[in-house]
Coordinates of C-alpha atoms and ligand atoms in Angstrom, one line a residue:
M589 CA 56.1 -77.6 -8.0
K590 CA 52.8 -76.1 -8.8
T591 CA 52.0 -73.2 -6.5
H592 CA 48.5 -72.1 -5.9
K593 CA 46.5 -69.9 -3.5
Q594 CA 44.8 -71.8 -0.7
I595 CA 41.2 -71.0 0.3
K596 CA 42.3 -68.6 3.1
D597 CA 44.1 -66.6 0.5
W598 CA 41.2 -66.2 -2.0
G599 CA 40.4 -62.8 -0.6
L600 CA 36.9 -63.9 0.5
N601 CA 37.5 -64.2 4.2
L602 CA 37.2 -67.9 4.2
T603 CA 38.6 -70.4 6.7
T604 CA 38.9 -74.2 6.8
P605 CA 37.1 -76.4 7.4
L606 CA 35.1 -74.7 4.7
I607 CA 31.3 -75.2 4.8
I608 CA 29.4 -74.8 1.6
A609 CA 25.7 -75.3 1.5
G610 CA 22.7 -74.4 -0.6
P611 CA 20.2 -76.2 -3.0
C612 CA 21.2 -78.7 -5.6
S613 CA 19.3 -76.4 -8.1
A614 CA 18.1 -72.8 -7.9
E615 CA 14.3 -73.1 -8.6
S616 CA 12.8 -69.7 -8.0
P617 CA 13.5 -66.4 -6.2
E618 CA 11.1 -67.4 -3.5
Q619 CA 13.0 -70.7 -2.9
I620 CA 16.3 -69.0 -2.7
E621 CA 15.0 -66.5 -0.2
K622 CA 13.3 -69.1 1.9
I623 CA 16.5 -71.2 2.1
C624 CA 18.4 -68.0 3.2
L625 CA 15.9 -67.1 5.9
D626 CA 15.8 -70.7 7.2
M627 CA 19.6 -70.9 7.2
K628 CA 19.6 -67.7 9.3
E629 CA 16.9 -69.0 11.7
A630 CA 18.6 -72.4 12.2
N631 CA 22.0 -70.7 12.7
A632 CA 23.2 -72.7 9.7
V633 CA 24.6 -69.9 7.5
P634 CA 27.5 -71.6 5.5
Q635 CA 30.7 -69.8 4.4
I636 CA 29.7 -70.1 0.8
F637 CA 26.2 -70.5 -0.8
R638 CA 26.0 -73.0 -3.6
A639 CA 23.2 -73.3 -6.2
G640 CA 23.1 -75.2 -9.5
I641 CA 21.9 -73.0 -12.4
W642 CA 22.8 -75.4 -15.2
K643 CA 22.2 -79.0 -14.2
P644 CA 24.0 -81.7 -16.0
R645 CA 21.4 -84.5 -15.7
T646 CA 22.3 -88.1 -16.5
R647 CA 19.0 -88.7 -18.3
P648 CA 17.2 -86.2 -20.5
G649 CA 13.8 -85.1 -19.4
S650 CA 14.9 -84.2 -15.8
F651 CA 15.1 -80.6 -14.7
E652 CA 18.1 -79.1 -16.4
G653 CA 18.4 -75.9 -14.5
I654 CA 16.9 -72.5 -14.6
G655 CA 19.7 -70.8 -16.6
E656 CA 20.8 -67.2 -16.5
D657 CA 17.8 -66.0 -14.6
G658 CA 19.1 -68.0 -11.6
L659 CA 22.2 -65.9 -11.6
K660 CA 20.2 -62.8 -11.0
W661 CA 18.6 -64.4 -7.9
M662 CA 22.0 -64.6 -6.3
E663 CA 21.5 -61.0 -5.3
I664 CA 18.9 -62.4 -2.8
V665 CA 21.6 -64.4 -1.2
R666 CA 23.9 -61.4 -1.0
H667 CA 21.1 -59.3 0.5
H668 CA 20.2 -61.8 3.2
L669 CA 23.4 -63.6 4.0
N670 CA 26.2 -61.4 2.5
I671 CA 28.3 -64.5 1.8
P672 CA 30.2 -65.6 -1.4
I673 CA 28.3 -67.6 -4.0
T674 CA 29.4 -70.6 -6.1
V675 CA 27.7 -72.1 -9.2
E676 CA 28.6 -74.9 -11.5
V677 CA 29.7 -74.1 -15.1
G678 CA 29.8 -76.8 -17.8
N679 CA 31.0 -74.8 -20.8
A680 CA 32.5 -71.5 -21.9
A681 CA 29.2 -69.7 -22.2
H682 CA 28.2 -70.6 -18.6
A683 CA 31.7 -69.4 -17.5
E684 CA 31.2 -66.1 -19.2
L685 CA 27.7 -65.6 -17.8
A686 CA 28.9 -66.5 -14.3
L687 CA 31.7 -63.9 -14.5
K688 CA 29.3 -61.3 -15.9
H689 CA 27.0 -61.8 -12.9
G690 CA 29.9 -61.6 -10.4
V691 CA 29.8 -65.2 -9.1
D692 CA 32.5 -65.4 -6.4
V693 CA 33.6 -69.0 -6.9
I694 CA 33.1 -71.3 -9.8
W695 CA 32.9 -75.1 -9.7
V696 CA 33.4 -77.6 -12.4
G697 CA 31.1 -80.6 -12.1
A698 CA 32.1 -84.3 -12.3
R699 CA 30.6 -84.8 -15.8
T700 CA 32.7 -81.9 -17.1
T701 CA 36.0 -82.9 -15.4
V702 CA 36.0 -86.1 -17.5
N703 CA 36.2 -84.0 -20.7
P704 CA 39.5 -82.2 -21.3
F705 CA 38.0 -80.2 -24.2
A706 CA 35.3 -78.8 -22.0
V707 CA 37.7 -78.1 -19.2
Q708 CA 40.1 -76.3 -21.5
E709 CA 37.2 -74.2 -23.0
I710 CA 36.1 -73.2 -19.5
A711 CA 39.7 -72.4 -18.5
E712 CA 40.1 -70.1 -21.6
A713 CA 36.8 -68.3 -20.8
L714 CA 38.0 -67.6 -17.3
R715 CA 41.5 -66.5 -18.3
G716 CA 42.5 -63.2 -16.7
S717 CA 39.6 -63.2 -14.2
D718 CA 41.2 -64.3 -10.9
V719 CA 38.1 -66.2 -9.9
P720 CA 38.6 -69.1 -7.6
V721 CA 37.8 -72.5 -9.2
M722 CA 36.8 -75.7 -7.4
V723 CA 37.1 -78.9 -9.5
K724 CA 35.0 -81.9 -8.7
N725 CA 36.5 -85.3 -9.2
P726 CA 35.6 -87.0 -12.5
M727 CA 32.9 -89.6 -12.6
N728 CA 35.4 -92.4 -12.9
P729 CA 38.3 -92.9 -10.4
D730 CA 41.0 -91.4 -12.6
L731 CA 43.3 -89.2 -10.5
D732 CA 45.2 -87.9 -13.6
L733 CA 41.9 -86.5 -15.1
W734 CA 41.2 -84.7 -11.8
I735 CA 44.7 -83.3 -11.5
G736 CA 44.7 -82.5 -15.3
A737 CA 41.6 -80.3 -14.9
L738 CA 43.2 -78.4 -12.0
E739 CA 46.4 -78.1 -14.2
R740 CA 44.4 -76.6 -17.1
M741 CA 43.0 -73.9 -14.8
H742 CA 46.5 -73.3 -13.4
A743 CA 48.0 -73.0 -16.8
V744 CA 45.8 -70.1 -17.8
G745 CA 46.8 -68.2 -14.6
L746 CA 43.9 -69.2 -12.3
D747 CA 45.7 -69.9 -9.1
K748 CA 42.9 -69.8 -6.5
L749 CA 42.1 -73.5 -6.7
A750 CA 40.5 -76.3 -4.6
A751 CA 39.2 -79.8 -5.3
I752 CA 35.8 -81.3 -4.5
H753 CA 35.5 -85.0 -3.7
R754 CA 32.0 -86.2 -4.7
G755 CA 32.7 -89.9 -5.2
F756 CA 32.9 -92.2 -8.2
S757 CA 30.2 -94.0 -10.1
D758 CA 30.3 -97.8 -9.7
A759 CA 27.8 -99.9 -11.6
Y760 CA 28.0 -102.8 -9.1
D761 CA 28.4 -101.3 -5.6
K762 CA 25.1 -99.8 -4.7
R763 CA 25.8 -98.9 -1.1
F764 CA 26.6 -95.4 -2.3
R765 CA 25.3 -93.2 -5.1
N766 CA 28.9 -92.5 -5.8
K767 CA 31.6 -94.6 -4.1
P768 CA 33.9 -92.5 -1.9
N769 CA 37.2 -94.3 -2.7
W770 CA 39.0 -92.4 0.0
S771 CA 42.5 -93.1 -1.3
M772 CA 41.8 -90.9 -4.3
P773 CA 41.4 -87.5 -2.5
I774 CA 44.2 -88.4 -0.1
H775 CA 46.4 -89.2 -3.1
L776 CA 45.6 -85.9 -4.7
K777 CA 46.7 -84.1 -1.5
R778 CA 49.9 -86.1 -1.5
V779 CA 50.8 -85.3 -5.1
W780 CA 49.8 -81.7 -5.1
T781 CA 51.1 -80.2 -1.9
G782 CA 48.7 -77.9 -0.2
M783 CA 45.7 -78.7 -2.5
E784 CA 42.6 -78.5 -0.3
V785 CA 39.8 -81.0 -0.9
I786 CA 36.2 -80.3 0.0
N787 CA 34.1 -83.4 0.6
D788 CA 30.6 -83.5 -0.9
P789 CA 28.8 -86.2 1.2
S790 CA 25.4 -85.4 -0.5
H791 CA 26.4 -86.8 -3.9
I792 CA 28.4 -89.6 -2.3
V793 CA 25.6 -91.0 -0.2
G794 CA 22.6 -90.0 -2.4
R795 CA 20.3 -90.1 0.7
R796 CA 19.9 -87.9 3.7
D797 CA 20.8 -90.6 6.2
G798 CA 24.5 -91.3 6.0
I799 CA 25.6 -87.7 5.3
L800 CA 26.8 -87.3 8.9
E801 CA 28.8 -90.5 8.7
V802 CA 30.5 -89.7 5.4
S803 CA 31.2 -86.1 6.6
Q804 CA 32.8 -87.4 9.8
R805 CA 35.0 -89.8 7.8
A806 CA 36.1 -86.9 5.5
I807 CA 37.1 -84.8 8.5
N808 CA 38.9 -87.8 10.0
F809 CA 40.8 -88.3 6.8
G810 CA 41.9 -84.6 7.0
L811 CA 39.8 -83.2 4.1
D812 CA 39.3 -79.5 4.3
G813 CA 35.6 -78.9 4.3
L814 CA 32.1 -80.0 3.3
M815 CA 29.6 -79.2 0.6
I816 CA 26.2 -80.2 1.7
E817 CA 23.0 -79.8 -0.4
T818 CA 20.5 -77.8 1.6
H819 CA 16.9 -77.0 0.7
H820 CA 14.0 -75.6 2.7
D821 CA 11.7 -78.4 1.5
P822 CA 13.9 -81.2 0.3
D823 CA 11.2 -83.7 -0.6
N824 CA 9.8 -81.3 -3.2
A825 CA 13.2 -80.2 -4.6
W826 CA 13.3 -80.2 -8.4
S827 CA 16.6 -82.3 -8.4
D828 CA 18.3 -84.6 -5.9
A829 CA 15.3 -84.6 -3.5
K830 CA 16.4 -87.6 -1.6
Q831 CA 19.8 -86.3 -0.6
Q832 CA 19.0 -82.7 0.4
V833 CA 18.7 -81.6 4.0
T834 CA 16.9 -78.7 5.6
P835 CA 19.0 -75.9 7.2
K836 CA 17.9 -77.2 10.6
A837 CA 19.2 -80.7 9.7
L838 CA 22.4 -79.1 8.4
R839 CA 22.9 -77.4 11.8
E840 CA 22.4 -80.8 13.5
I841 CA 24.9 -82.5 11.2
L842 CA 27.5 -79.7 11.8
N843 CA 27.0 -79.9 15.6
A844 CA 27.4 -83.7 15.6
I845 CA 30.7 -83.7 13.6
D846 CA 33.8 -84.0 15.7
F847 CA 36.0 -81.5 13.8
K848 CA 39.6 -82.4 14.3
E849 CA 42.4 -80.0 14.9
P850 CA 44.7 -79.9 11.9
L851 CA 48.0 -81.5 12.9
E852 CA 49.9 -78.5 11.6
N853 CA 48.1 -76.2 14.0
M854 CA 48.9 -78.3 17.0
R855 CA 51.2 -77.2 19.7
P856 CA 54.4 -79.4 19.9
D857 CA 53.3 -82.6 21.5
E858 CA 56.0 -84.7 23.1
R859 CA 54.2 -88.0 22.8
L860 CA 53.5 -87.5 19.1
Q861 CA 57.1 -86.5 18.5
D862 CA 58.4 -89.6 20.3
L863 CA 56.1 -91.8 18.2
R864 CA 57.2 -90.1 15.0
R865 CA 60.9 -90.6 15.9
A866 CA 60.2 -94.3 16.4
V867 CA 58.6 -94.4 12.9
D868 CA 61.6 -92.6 11.4
H869 CA 63.9 -95.3 13.0
L870 CA 61.8 -98.2 11.8
D871 CA 61.7 -96.7 8.3
D872 CA 65.5 -96.6 8.3
Q873 CA 65.5 -100.3 9.2
L874 CA 63.0 -101.0 6.5
L875 CA 65.2 -99.3 3.9
D876 CA 68.3 -101.2 5.1
I877 CA 66.4 -104.5 4.7
L878 CA 65.2 -103.5 1.3
Q879 CA 68.8 -102.6 0.3
E880 CA 70.0 -106.0 1.5
R881 CA 67.1 -107.8 -0.3
F882 CA 67.9 -106.2 -3.6
A883 CA 71.6 -107.0 -3.2
V884 CA 70.5 -110.7 -3.0
I885 CA 68.2 -110.2 -5.9
D886 CA 71.1 -108.9 -8.0
Q887 CA 73.1 -112.0 -7.1
I888 CA 70.2 -114.2 -8.2
G889 CA 70.0 -112.1 -11.4
E890 CA 73.7 -112.8 -12.1
H891 CA 73.1 -116.5 -11.5
K892 CA 70.1 -116.6 -13.9
R893 CA 72.3 -114.8 -16.5
E894 CA 75.1 -117.3 -16.2
H895 CA 72.7 -120.2 -16.5
H896 CA 70.6 -118.7 -19.3
L897 CA 67.4 -118.7 -17.1
T898 CA 64.5 -116.4 -17.7
V899 CA 64.1 -113.5 -15.3
F900 CA 60.4 -114.2 -14.5
Q901 CA 59.4 -117.6 -13.2
S902 CA 55.7 -117.9 -12.6
D903 CA 55.7 -120.8 -10.1
R904 CA 58.2 -119.0 -7.9
W905 CA 56.2 -115.8 -8.1
K906 CA 52.9 -117.6 -7.2
D907 CA 54.6 -119.2 -4.3
V908 CA 56.2 -116.0 -3.0
M909 CA 52.9 -114.1 -3.4
E910 CA 50.8 -116.7 -1.6
S911 CA 53.1 -117.6 1.3
R912 CA 54.0 -113.9 2.1
T913 CA 50.4 -112.8 1.9
Q914 CA 49.4 -115.5 4.4
K915 CA 52.2 -114.5 6.7
G916 CA 51.4 -110.9 6.5
M917 CA 47.7 -111.5 7.1
A918 CA 48.7 -113.5 10.2
K919 CA 50.5 -110.3 11.4
N920 CA 47.3 -108.3 10.9
L921 CA 48.3 -106.7 7.6
S922 CA 45.5 -106.5 5.0
E923 CA 45.5 -108.8 2.0
K924 CA 45.3 -105.8 -0.3
F925 CA 48.3 -104.1 1.3
M926 CA 50.3 -107.4 1.2
K927 CA 49.5 -107.9 -2.5
E928 CA 50.4 -104.3 -3.4
L929 CA 53.6 -104.4 -1.4
L930 CA 54.7 -107.7 -2.9
Y931 CA 53.8 -106.7 -6.4
S932 CA 55.8 -103.5 -6.1
I933 CA 58.8 -105.2 -4.7
H934 CA 58.6 -108.0 -7.3
E935 CA 58.3 -105.5 -10.1
E936 CA 61.4 -103.7 -9.0
S937 CA 63.3 -107.0 -8.7
V938 CA 62.3 -108.0 -12.3
K939 CA 63.3 -104.6 -13.6
R940 CA 66.7 -104.9 -12.0
Q941 CA 67.4 -108.4 -13.3
E942 CA 66.2 -107.4 -16.8
K943 CA 68.5 -104.4 -16.7
Q944 CA 71.4 -106.7 -15.8
L945 CA 70.7 -108.9 -18.8
R946 CA 70.3 -106.0 -21.1
E947 CA 73.7 -104.6 -20.0
A948 CA 75.4 -108.0 -20.3
D949 CA 74.0 -108.3 -23.9
A950 CA 75.3 -104.8 -24.7
I951 CA 78.8 -105.8 -23.5
K952 CA 78.6 -109.0 -25.5
K953 CA 77.7 -107.1 -28.7
A954 CA 80.4 -104.4 -28.1
Ligands
PEP1909 C1 25.9 -80.9 -8.0 O1 26.7 -80.5 -7.2 O2 24.7 -80.6 -7.9 C2 26.3 -81.8 -9.1 C3 25.6 -81.9 -10.3 O3 27.3 -82.6 -8.7 P1 28.2 -83.6 -9.5 O4 28.9 -82.8 -10.6 O5 29.1 -84.0 -8.4 O6 27.4 -84.7 -10.0
MN1910 MN1 22.9 -82.3 -6.8

């Protein structure tokens, strides 16, 4: 199992839910100072200040970031807010400059996570530094790419890690700028135990309205924090103007969110324990039924072998799929769930029967 240090152990005095805020892009020392002062005034000082210094823009000609100068302005944040600072790096040179200027936390953007060469180059540049790294999900919904980028950091000894969920681009679904695909961050948390995922509602929604709703969903799902783009004058921001909020609006969003208690912090609750025992019992029954079902499948396999029948019969499969899906939907199970469940059971059945045939062939040949 991959071990890593969680946010609370990064040595930066951070807790979850972690709130990260700051502008999409650093624009000028005056802008950074104004945002800091407005954050203080609105009682909306985040735990980490974010600012893009190098901006990976989809089309050329947009503002591509202020570059190294912006790193010097981070002193303004330290002076006014005295909180850690995070910036995005997209290549080894950025990573080296970020380290040189004492950036506290580094993040890898969605357009970089898709490119294993760039991720590896950044990892090498950070080797030996102990800087915490947050990896945004890749543009496309590919969990392995996301995990792979975290693994590349881990492999060079960077063990202060977290992930950022910023949604996935979808050419057809225009409800979101980047579709959330909630199963993806949840899956990451399942396969990498203890990996914390910060939600970035700003890049998911792409507009100011809707940030609260997506933030609340992220908290409901058990994600570990929020990164919200915050600017003193969002309409005139040099990048992502439509989605940035003022520090005052940030305060209102944070006040409106119903932050849930993480289950692991909860005092033992009899009702929940009873319900979980009931689920344990039902799962045992489910496994007994599956065992019985596969025993019958094995008998069918034996019969097919004796009568020289093929393992896969498409008419039967179509019939099973359709009738069970209908029955499941009548029991309030979703069509998607029924199809995935049946597909998975069927795939296992086919594999078992194919194995029987293979073994019988091997015996014949011997
Ligand atoms: C950003 O956070 O400003 C950014 C460029 O995000 P992403 O990599 O998610 O597009
Ligand atoms: Mn942005």
